[in-house]
Amino acid sequence: MATLADSGLQFTSQPLLSPVGDDQRAAVLANPGFGTVFSEHMVTIEWTEGRGWHDATIGPRGPIALDPACAVLHYAQEIFEGLKAYRHPDGSVALFRPYANAARFNASARRLAMPELPEEVFVESVRRLVEADRAWLPEVEGGSLYLRPFMFASEAFLGVRPAKQYKYLVIASPAGNYFKSGAPAVSIWVSEGYTRAAPGGTGAAKCGGNYAASLVPQAEAIAKGHDQVVFLDAVEKKWIEELGGMNLYFVFDDGTLLTPPLSGTILPGITRDSLITLARDEGLTVREERYSLGQWREDAGSGRLVECFACGTAAVVTPVGTVAGADGEFTIGSGGPGQITQKLKNRLVAIQRGEAADPHDWVVKLG
Ligand SMILES: Cc1ncc(COP(=O)(O)O)c(C=O)c1O
């Protein structure tokens, strides 16, 4: 595997000018919520055509100046990742499958005509930020440090072509629970008027534009009294794809699981992938197959479908209790967390948090 030295990059450190006091940080960390508070450092690396990656820096987090013609503001060349650092019982801090995030970041970069970042540089950038902001890892139950690597076109020009300059940054946000309600299961709204991604589009890339397009249907779900939107495929408007920020799993009365296949229109979730492996470890059958809205409703009604859950880095594993759409509402199983959902969640979380053995070498300890 390529090393940081192979990339020719060296990180420069810039000191914090006015570090946050311990009391102020403790107050923030007592109830961090999700995505609203940030740590003190950030990583920045520049890319320029002809020169490649250069000027890797870790320093104080703060605003960045952009030219008004900066390409990302006009043509949305932007991609990002999301992963978490966890505190382990032995006091160490660890990342979960950061190389999978690095690989997906590069897959997104290729789709958006952006330069790839060597995987080792991606992981090293995250590692440096976690080490610098280790004190920002919340101690609260379920707490973690959410890491957000991202890259955008920073060249100032108007015209539709790939930019010749990019900025890569990593910021961190102490995180508690993703869903404020703390409810045992979420309720989801089927978007029949809007789709998220079409074949040949950018659905499998983690680019900002996908999320911009999901905001109106997500707002529709909230306005109808639901937590999340679920999207159908763009061609037949029939097959279940995923939520705005999570993949879906279905659990049947014969103990088998089904999750929609990676058809190019859904995000290849790292949690989704990990759960396929963990379920198979448990001897369960997992099928990656298309599943229609009509079948979903029918199976929930007949009792063949006993559990359903959403999964992703931010929300981990979250039971889906009810589903509503233009044709009315239906409940899955008891409407609350099911046994297989709970078992898989416990398995995954125990590995991520260092409370169980890691048979697949997913955990990267930072010391
Ligand atoms: C659209 C979408 N689907 C699925 C996921 C779950 O992916 P992961 O498990 O890698 O967090 C995410 C979160 O990143 C997402 O934004």
Short mmCIF file of C-alpha atoms and ligand atoms in Angstrom, two decimals:
data_model
loop_
_atom_site.label_atom_id
_atom_site.label_comp_id
_atom_site.label_asym_id
_atom_site.label_seq_id
_atom_site.Cartn_x
_atom_site.Cartn_y
_atom_site.Cartn_z
CA MET A 1 0.00 0.00 0.00
CA ALA A 2 1.19 3.53 -0.82
CA THR A 3 2.49 5.48 2.15
CA LEU A 4 2.24 9.17 2.99
CA ALA A 5 5.89 9.54 1.98
CA ASP A 6 5.02 8.18 -1.50
CA SER A 7 2.64 11.09 -1.98
CA GLY A 8 5.48 13.54 -1.30
CA LEU A 9 3.22 15.45 1.09
CA GLN A 10 4.27 16.76 4.47
CA PHE A 11 1.83 18.28 6.92
CA THR A 12 2.62 21.69 8.40
CA SER A 13 1.08 22.49 11.80
CA GLN A 14 -0.19 25.91 12.73
CA PRO A 15 -0.86 26.62 16.42
CA LEU A 16 -4.23 27.63 17.87
CA LEU A 17 -4.17 31.34 18.73
CA SER A 18 -6.92 31.22 21.36
CA PRO A 19 -7.67 27.64 22.44
CA VAL A 20 -11.13 26.93 23.86
CA GLY A 21 -11.10 26.58 27.66
CA ASP A 22 -11.81 23.23 29.33
CA ASP A 23 -15.05 24.47 30.96
CA GLN A 24 -16.43 25.82 27.71
CA ARG A 25 -15.59 22.59 25.87
CA ALA A 26 -17.11 20.46 28.65
CA ALA A 27 -20.36 22.44 28.37
CA VAL A 28 -20.51 21.77 24.61
CA LEU A 29 -19.66 18.10 25.00
CA ALA A 30 -22.34 17.46 27.65
CA ASN A 31 -25.03 17.62 24.95
CA PRO A 32 -23.43 17.83 21.51
CA GLY A 33 -26.49 16.96 19.39
CA PHE A 34 -25.54 16.38 15.76
CA GLY A 35 -23.71 18.64 13.34
CA THR A 36 -24.03 21.96 15.11
CA VAL A 37 -20.83 22.23 17.17
CA PHE A 38 -17.31 21.88 15.83
CA SER A 39 -13.83 21.14 17.09
CA GLU A 40 -10.91 23.59 16.96
CA HIS A 41 -8.72 22.35 14.12
CA MET A 42 -9.07 21.64 10.43
CA VAL A 43 -6.94 20.08 7.72
CA THR A 44 -6.45 21.80 4.37
CA ILE A 45 -4.69 20.41 1.27
CA GLU A 46 -4.54 22.15 -2.11
CA TRP A 47 -4.53 20.62 -5.59
CA THR A 48 -3.40 22.46 -8.69
CA GLU A 49 -3.26 21.11 -12.23
CA GLY A 50 0.31 20.25 -13.19
CA ARG A 51 1.43 20.21 -9.55
CA GLY A 52 -0.94 17.79 -7.87
CA TRP A 53 -1.56 17.80 -4.10
CA HIS A 54 0.45 20.33 -2.08
CA ASP A 55 0.44 22.54 1.03
CA ALA A 56 -1.03 20.08 3.55
CA THR A 57 -1.78 21.99 6.75
CA ILE A 58 -3.38 21.28 10.09
CA GLY A 59 -4.28 24.43 11.94
CA PRO A 60 -7.05 26.44 13.60
CA ARG A 61 -10.53 25.91 12.18
CA GLY A 62 -11.92 29.09 10.65
CA PRO A 63 -13.58 30.74 7.65
CA ILE A 64 -12.05 30.32 4.20
CA ALA A 65 -11.99 33.11 1.63
CA LEU A 66 -13.45 32.28 -1.80
CA ASP A 67 -13.45 34.27 -5.01
CA PRO A 68 -17.06 35.00 -6.10
CA ALA A 69 -16.28 33.14 -9.35
CA CYS A 70 -15.10 30.06 -7.42
CA ALA A 71 -16.26 27.13 -9.56
CA VAL A 72 -18.03 25.21 -6.79
CA LEU A 73 -20.41 28.13 -6.24
CA HIS A 74 -21.60 27.88 -9.83
CA TYR A 75 -21.20 24.29 -11.01
CA ALA A 76 -21.32 22.37 -7.70
CA GLN A 77 -18.14 20.32 -8.14
CA GLU A 78 -18.08 19.12 -4.53
CA ILE A 79 -17.83 15.75 -2.80
CA PHE A 80 -17.64 14.68 0.84
CA GLU A 81 -17.36 11.80 3.26
CA GLY A 82 -18.63 11.07 6.76
CA LEU A 83 -16.98 8.79 9.32
CA LYS A 84 -16.60 8.66 13.07
CA ALA A 85 -13.84 8.33 15.65
CA TYR A 86 -14.77 6.33 18.75
CA ARG A 87 -13.26 6.17 22.21
CA HIS A 88 -12.37 2.58 23.17
CA PRO A 89 -12.52 1.13 26.69
CA ASP A 90 -8.69 1.04 26.86
CA GLY A 91 -8.62 4.83 26.40
CA SER A 92 -7.47 4.69 22.78
CA VAL A 93 -9.32 6.31 19.90
CA ALA A 94 -10.20 4.38 16.75
CA LEU A 95 -11.65 4.91 13.28
CA PHE A 96 -14.06 2.45 11.64
CA ARG A 97 -13.16 1.38 8.07
CA PRO A 98 -11.53 4.71 7.05
CA TYR A 99 -10.00 3.08 3.94
CA ALA A 100 -13.52 2.29 2.73
CA ASN A 101 -14.36 5.99 3.05
CA ALA A 102 -11.12 6.87 1.22
CA ALA A 103 -12.03 4.51 -1.64
CA ARG A 104 -15.58 5.87 -1.87
CA PHE A 105 -14.22 9.43 -1.81
CA ASN A 106 -12.13 8.61 -4.88
CA ALA A 107 -15.06 6.93 -6.61
CA SER A 108 -17.03 10.15 -6.03
CA ALA A 109 -14.06 12.20 -7.30
CA ARG A 110 -13.95 10.20 -10.54
CA ARG A 111 -17.67 10.71 -11.17
CA LEU A 112 -17.41 14.46 -10.55
CA ALA A 113 -14.27 14.86 -12.75
CA MET A 114 -12.14 15.76 -9.71
CA PRO A 115 -8.62 14.61 -8.78
CA GLU A 116 -8.26 11.51 -6.61
CA LEU A 117 -6.56 11.80 -3.22
CA PRO A 118 -4.20 8.93 -2.33
CA GLU A 119 -6.02 6.75 0.22
CA GLU A 120 -3.11 7.01 2.62
CA VAL A 121 -3.31 10.81 2.55
CA PHE A 122 -7.07 10.69 3.22
CA VAL A 123 -6.59 8.43 6.25
CA GLU A 124 -3.58 10.40 7.51
CA SER A 125 -5.50 13.69 7.25
CA VAL A 126 -8.32 12.24 9.36
CA ARG A 127 -5.88 10.72 11.81
CA ARG A 128 -4.09 14.06 12.32
CA LEU A 129 -7.34 15.90 12.93
CA VAL A 130 -8.55 13.35 15.47
CA GLU A 131 -5.21 13.48 17.27
CA ALA A 132 -5.27 17.30 17.40
CA ASP A 133 -8.92 17.40 18.55
CA ARG A 134 -8.95 14.33 20.76
CA ALA A 135 -10.29 16.40 23.65
CA TRP A 136 -13.44 17.01 21.58
CA LEU A 137 -14.54 13.37 21.71
CA PRO A 138 -17.69 13.39 23.87
CA GLU A 139 -17.88 11.04 26.85
CA VAL A 140 -21.69 10.85 26.65
CA GLU A 141 -23.35 7.50 25.90
CA GLY A 142 -23.31 6.93 22.14
CA GLY A 143 -20.92 9.86 21.63
CA SER A 144 -18.32 10.07 18.86
CA LEU A 145 -16.33 12.59 16.87
CA TYR A 146 -17.96 12.89 13.44
CA LEU A 147 -15.39 13.62 10.71
CA ARG A 148 -16.21 15.41 7.52
CA PRO A 149 -13.57 15.25 4.76
CA PHE A 150 -14.63 17.19 1.65
CA MET A 151 -13.25 18.59 -1.58
CA PHE A 152 -14.44 21.38 -3.84
CA ALA A 153 -13.46 23.19 -7.03
CA SER A 154 -11.68 26.36 -5.89
CA GLU A 155 -10.60 27.79 -9.22
CA ALA A 156 -12.13 31.19 -10.12
CA PHE A 157 -13.66 30.87 -13.60
CA LEU A 158 -17.00 30.79 -15.38
CA GLY A 159 -17.50 27.98 -17.88
CA VAL A 160 -18.60 24.38 -17.71
CA ARG A 161 -15.44 22.25 -17.50
CA PRO A 162 -13.54 20.50 -14.70
CA ALA A 163 -11.71 23.04 -12.53
CA LYS A 164 -7.93 23.23 -12.44
CA GLN A 165 -7.72 23.90 -8.67
CA TYR A 166 -9.32 22.12 -5.72
CA LYS A 167 -9.29 22.37 -1.94
CA TYR A 168 -9.59 19.32 0.33
CA LEU A 169 -10.51 19.94 3.96
CA VAL A 170 -11.38 17.89 7.01
CA ILE A 171 -13.44 19.27 9.88
CA ALA A 172 -14.78 17.49 12.98
CA SER A 173 -17.99 17.73 14.96
CA PRO A 174 -18.60 16.12 18.37
CA ALA A 175 -21.75 14.03 17.98
CA GLY A 176 -24.45 12.55 20.18
CA ASN A 177 -27.61 10.97 18.77
CA TYR A 178 -28.64 11.75 15.19
CA PHE A 179 -32.38 11.63 15.79
CA LYS A 180 -33.41 14.24 18.34
CA SER A 181 -36.61 12.50 19.31
CA GLY A 182 -34.75 9.46 20.70
CA ALA A 183 -37.88 7.57 19.54
CA PRO A 184 -37.54 3.77 19.34
CA ALA A 185 -38.38 3.80 15.60
CA VAL A 186 -38.66 6.38 12.84
CA SER A 187 -41.56 7.00 10.54
CA ILE A 188 -40.85 7.47 6.85
CA TRP A 189 -42.62 9.14 3.95
CA VAL A 190 -42.51 7.70 0.43
CA SER A 191 -41.72 10.44 -2.06
CA GLU A 192 -43.80 9.73 -5.12
CA GLY A 193 -43.35 13.16 -6.72
CA TYR A 194 -39.57 13.46 -6.49
CA THR A 195 -36.72 11.07 -7.21
CA ARG A 196 -33.16 11.22 -5.88
CA ALA A 197 -31.07 9.77 -8.68
CA ALA A 198 -31.51 8.39 -12.20
CA PRO A 199 -29.48 5.69 -13.98
CA GLY A 200 -26.27 7.24 -15.29
CA GLY A 201 -26.55 10.12 -12.81
CA THR A 202 -24.63 10.79 -9.60
CA GLY A 203 -26.66 8.70 -7.12
CA ALA A 204 -23.70 6.49 -6.16
CA ALA A 205 -21.42 9.49 -5.55
CA LYS A 206 -21.40 11.40 -2.31
CA CYS A 207 -21.72 14.84 -3.87
CA GLY A 208 -23.45 17.86 -2.39
CA GLY A 209 -25.84 18.20 -5.32
CA ASN A 210 -27.59 14.93 -4.44
CA TYR A 211 -28.42 16.33 -1.03
CA ALA A 212 -29.59 19.70 -2.38
CA ALA A 213 -32.05 17.79 -4.58
CA SER A 214 -33.32 15.79 -1.59
CA LEU A 215 -34.24 18.81 0.55
CA VAL A 216 -37.70 19.50 -0.86
CA PRO A 217 -38.88 15.86 -0.54
CA GLN A 218 -37.30 15.69 2.95
CA ALA A 219 -39.17 18.89 3.91
CA GLU A 220 -42.34 17.30 2.51
CA ALA A 221 -41.79 14.28 4.78
CA ILE A 222 -41.38 16.53 7.83
CA ALA A 223 -44.42 18.62 6.87
CA LYS A 224 -46.48 15.40 6.71
CA GLY A 225 -45.30 14.52 10.24
CA HIS A 226 -42.61 11.95 9.33
CA ASP A 227 -38.89 11.76 10.16
CA GLN A 228 -37.33 10.82 6.82
CA VAL A 229 -38.08 10.49 3.13
CA VAL A 230 -37.62 7.24 1.19
CA PHE A 231 -36.99 7.44 -2.55
CA LEU A 232 -38.26 5.18 -5.33
CA ASP A 233 -36.32 4.46 -8.53
CA ALA A 234 -36.56 7.14 -11.21
CA VAL A 235 -37.56 4.83 -14.10
CA GLU A 236 -40.49 2.72 -12.90
CA LYS A 237 -41.18 4.71 -9.70
CA LYS A 238 -41.71 1.35 -8.06
CA TRP A 239 -38.51 0.03 -6.50
CA ILE A 240 -37.29 1.11 -3.07
CA GLU A 241 -33.93 2.86 -3.22
CA GLU A 242 -32.83 4.50 0.04
CA LEU A 243 -33.52 7.35 2.44
CA GLY A 244 -32.04 10.83 2.03
CA GLY A 245 -28.97 9.82 4.05
CA MET A 246 -29.30 6.11 4.91
CA ASN A 247 -29.62 2.69 3.27
CA LEU A 248 -32.52 0.34 4.02
CA TYR A 249 -32.82 -3.27 5.14
CA PHE A 250 -35.88 -5.53 5.31
CA VAL A 251 -36.12 -8.55 7.64
CA PHE A 252 -38.56 -11.41 6.88
CA ASP A 253 -40.31 -13.96 9.07
CA ASP A 254 -38.00 -16.73 7.82
CA GLY A 255 -35.06 -14.80 9.28
CA THR A 256 -33.66 -13.67 5.90
CA LEU A 257 -32.67 -10.10 5.09
CA LEU A 258 -32.95 -8.06 1.92
CA THR A 259 -31.32 -4.76 0.97
CA PRO A 260 -31.63 -2.94 -2.38
CA PRO A 261 -28.72 -3.71 -4.74
CA LEU A 262 -25.94 -1.25 -5.62
CA SER A 263 -27.46 -0.37 -8.96
CA GLY A 264 -25.55 2.89 -9.42
CA THR A 265 -28.39 5.06 -8.14
CA ILE A 266 -27.90 4.53 -4.40
CA LEU A 267 -24.95 5.34 -2.18
CA PRO A 268 -22.81 2.26 -1.40
CA GLY A 269 -23.05 2.68 2.37
CA ILE A 270 -20.20 1.38 4.50
CA THR A 271 -22.67 0.52 7.25
CA ARG A 272 -24.79 -1.35 4.69
CA ASP A 273 -21.74 -3.31 3.58
CA SER A 274 -20.61 -4.04 7.15
CA LEU A 275 -24.06 -5.34 8.07
CA ILE A 276 -24.11 -7.74 5.10
CA THR A 277 -20.91 -9.27 6.50
CA LEU A 278 -22.08 -9.29 10.14
CA ALA A 279 -25.45 -10.83 9.24
CA ARG A 280 -23.72 -13.57 7.22
CA ASP A 281 -21.37 -14.14 10.18
CA GLU A 282 -24.52 -14.85 12.20
CA GLY A 283 -25.56 -17.44 9.63
CA LEU A 284 -28.30 -15.22 8.19
CA THR A 285 -29.10 -15.05 4.48
CA VAL A 286 -28.80 -11.56 2.97
CA ARG A 287 -30.13 -10.91 -0.51
CA GLU A 288 -29.20 -7.78 -2.48
CA GLU A 289 -32.36 -7.58 -4.55
CA ARG A 290 -34.92 -5.08 -5.74
CA TYR A 291 -37.98 -4.70 -3.53
CA SER A 292 -41.08 -2.81 -4.61
CA LEU A 293 -43.26 -0.44 -2.63
CA GLY A 294 -46.30 -2.63 -3.38
CA GLN A 295 -44.53 -5.73 -2.06
CA TRP A 296 -43.39 -3.81 1.01
CA ARG A 297 -46.97 -2.84 1.85
CA GLU A 298 -48.25 -6.36 1.16
CA ASP A 299 -45.52 -8.07 3.23
CA ALA A 300 -46.02 -5.66 6.15
CA GLY A 301 -49.75 -6.44 6.02
CA SER A 302 -49.36 -10.22 5.81
CA GLY A 303 -46.74 -10.33 8.55
CA ARG A 304 -44.11 -11.78 6.19
CA LEU A 305 -42.04 -8.64 6.78
CA VAL A 306 -41.24 -8.49 10.47
CA GLU A 307 -38.61 -5.73 10.73
CA CYS A 308 -37.20 -2.88 8.70
CA PHE A 309 -34.29 -0.61 9.51
CA ALA A 310 -32.25 2.23 8.09
CA CYS A 311 -28.47 2.34 8.46
CA GLY A 312 -25.65 4.81 8.05
CA THR A 313 -22.67 6.28 9.88
CA ALA A 314 -24.65 9.12 11.40
CA ALA A 315 -27.78 7.24 12.47
CA VAL A 316 -26.07 3.80 12.91
CA VAL A 317 -29.00 1.34 12.80
CA THR A 318 -32.45 2.87 13.21
CA PRO A 319 -35.68 0.84 13.14
CA VAL A 320 -38.37 1.98 10.72
CA GLY A 321 -41.77 1.68 12.42
CA THR A 322 -44.24 3.15 9.96
CA VAL A 323 -44.30 4.00 6.27
CA ALA A 324 -46.69 6.50 4.74
CA GLY A 325 -47.37 7.61 1.20
CA ALA A 326 -50.11 8.83 -1.09
CA ASP A 327 -51.98 5.50 -0.62
CA GLY A 328 -52.03 5.59 3.18
CA GLU A 329 -49.89 4.30 6.00
CA PHE A 330 -48.69 0.88 7.18
CA THR A 331 -46.83 -0.38 10.22
CA ILE A 332 -43.98 -2.89 10.21
CA GLY A 333 -44.05 -5.64 12.81
CA SER A 334 -44.66 -4.16 16.25
CA GLY A 335 -43.78 -0.67 14.99
CA GLY A 336 -40.72 -0.69 17.24
CA PRO A 337 -37.23 -2.23 17.23
CA GLY A 338 -37.12 -5.89 16.21
CA GLN A 339 -34.81 -8.62 17.46
CA ILE A 340 -32.59 -8.98 14.38
CA THR A 341 -32.27 -5.20 14.03
CA GLN A 342 -31.18 -4.95 17.64
CA LYS A 343 -28.78 -7.86 17.40
CA LEU A 344 -27.03 -6.50 14.29
CA LYS A 345 -26.86 -3.02 15.77
CA ASN A 346 -25.28 -4.37 18.96
CA ARG A 347 -22.73 -6.38 16.95
CA LEU A 348 -21.76 -3.40 14.84
CA VAL A 349 -21.58 -0.90 17.69
CA ALA A 350 -19.56 -3.29 19.86
CA ILE A 351 -16.91 -3.58 17.12
CA GLN A 352 -16.88 0.16 16.43
CA ARG A 353 -16.49 0.96 20.12
CA GLY A 354 -13.86 -1.69 20.80
CA GLU A 355 -16.13 -3.72 23.06
CA ALA A 356 -15.93 -6.87 20.90
CA ALA A 357 -13.33 -8.58 18.75
CA ASP A 358 -12.88 -7.18 15.24
CA PRO A 359 -12.73 -10.30 13.02
CA HIS A 360 -12.67 -8.34 9.75
CA ASP A 361 -9.90 -5.85 10.65
CA TRP A 362 -12.22 -2.90 10.25
CA VAL A 363 -10.96 -0.86 13.19
CA VAL A 364 -7.94 1.42 12.77
CA LYS A 365 -6.54 2.36 16.17
CA LEU A 366 -4.99 5.79 16.46
CA GLY A 367 -3.32 5.11 19.80
C1 LIG B 1 -27.61 8.94 0.62
C2 LIG B 1 -26.92 8.11 1.65
N1 LIG B 1 -27.16 6.79 1.69
C3 LIG B 1 -26.55 5.99 2.59
C4 LIG B 1 -25.66 6.50 3.51
C5 LIG B 1 -24.98 5.56 4.48
O1 LIG B 1 -23.63 5.45 4.17
P1 LIG B 1 -22.57 5.07 5.29
O2 LIG B 1 -23.04 3.83 5.92
O3 LIG B 1 -21.29 4.91 4.56
O4 LIG B 1 -22.55 6.22 6.25
C6 LIG B 1 -25.41 7.87 3.53
C7 LIG B 1 -24.47 8.42 4.51
O5 LIG B 1 -23.36 8.67 4.22
C8 LIG B 1 -26.03 8.70 2.57
O6 LIG B 1 -25.79 10.00 2.55
#
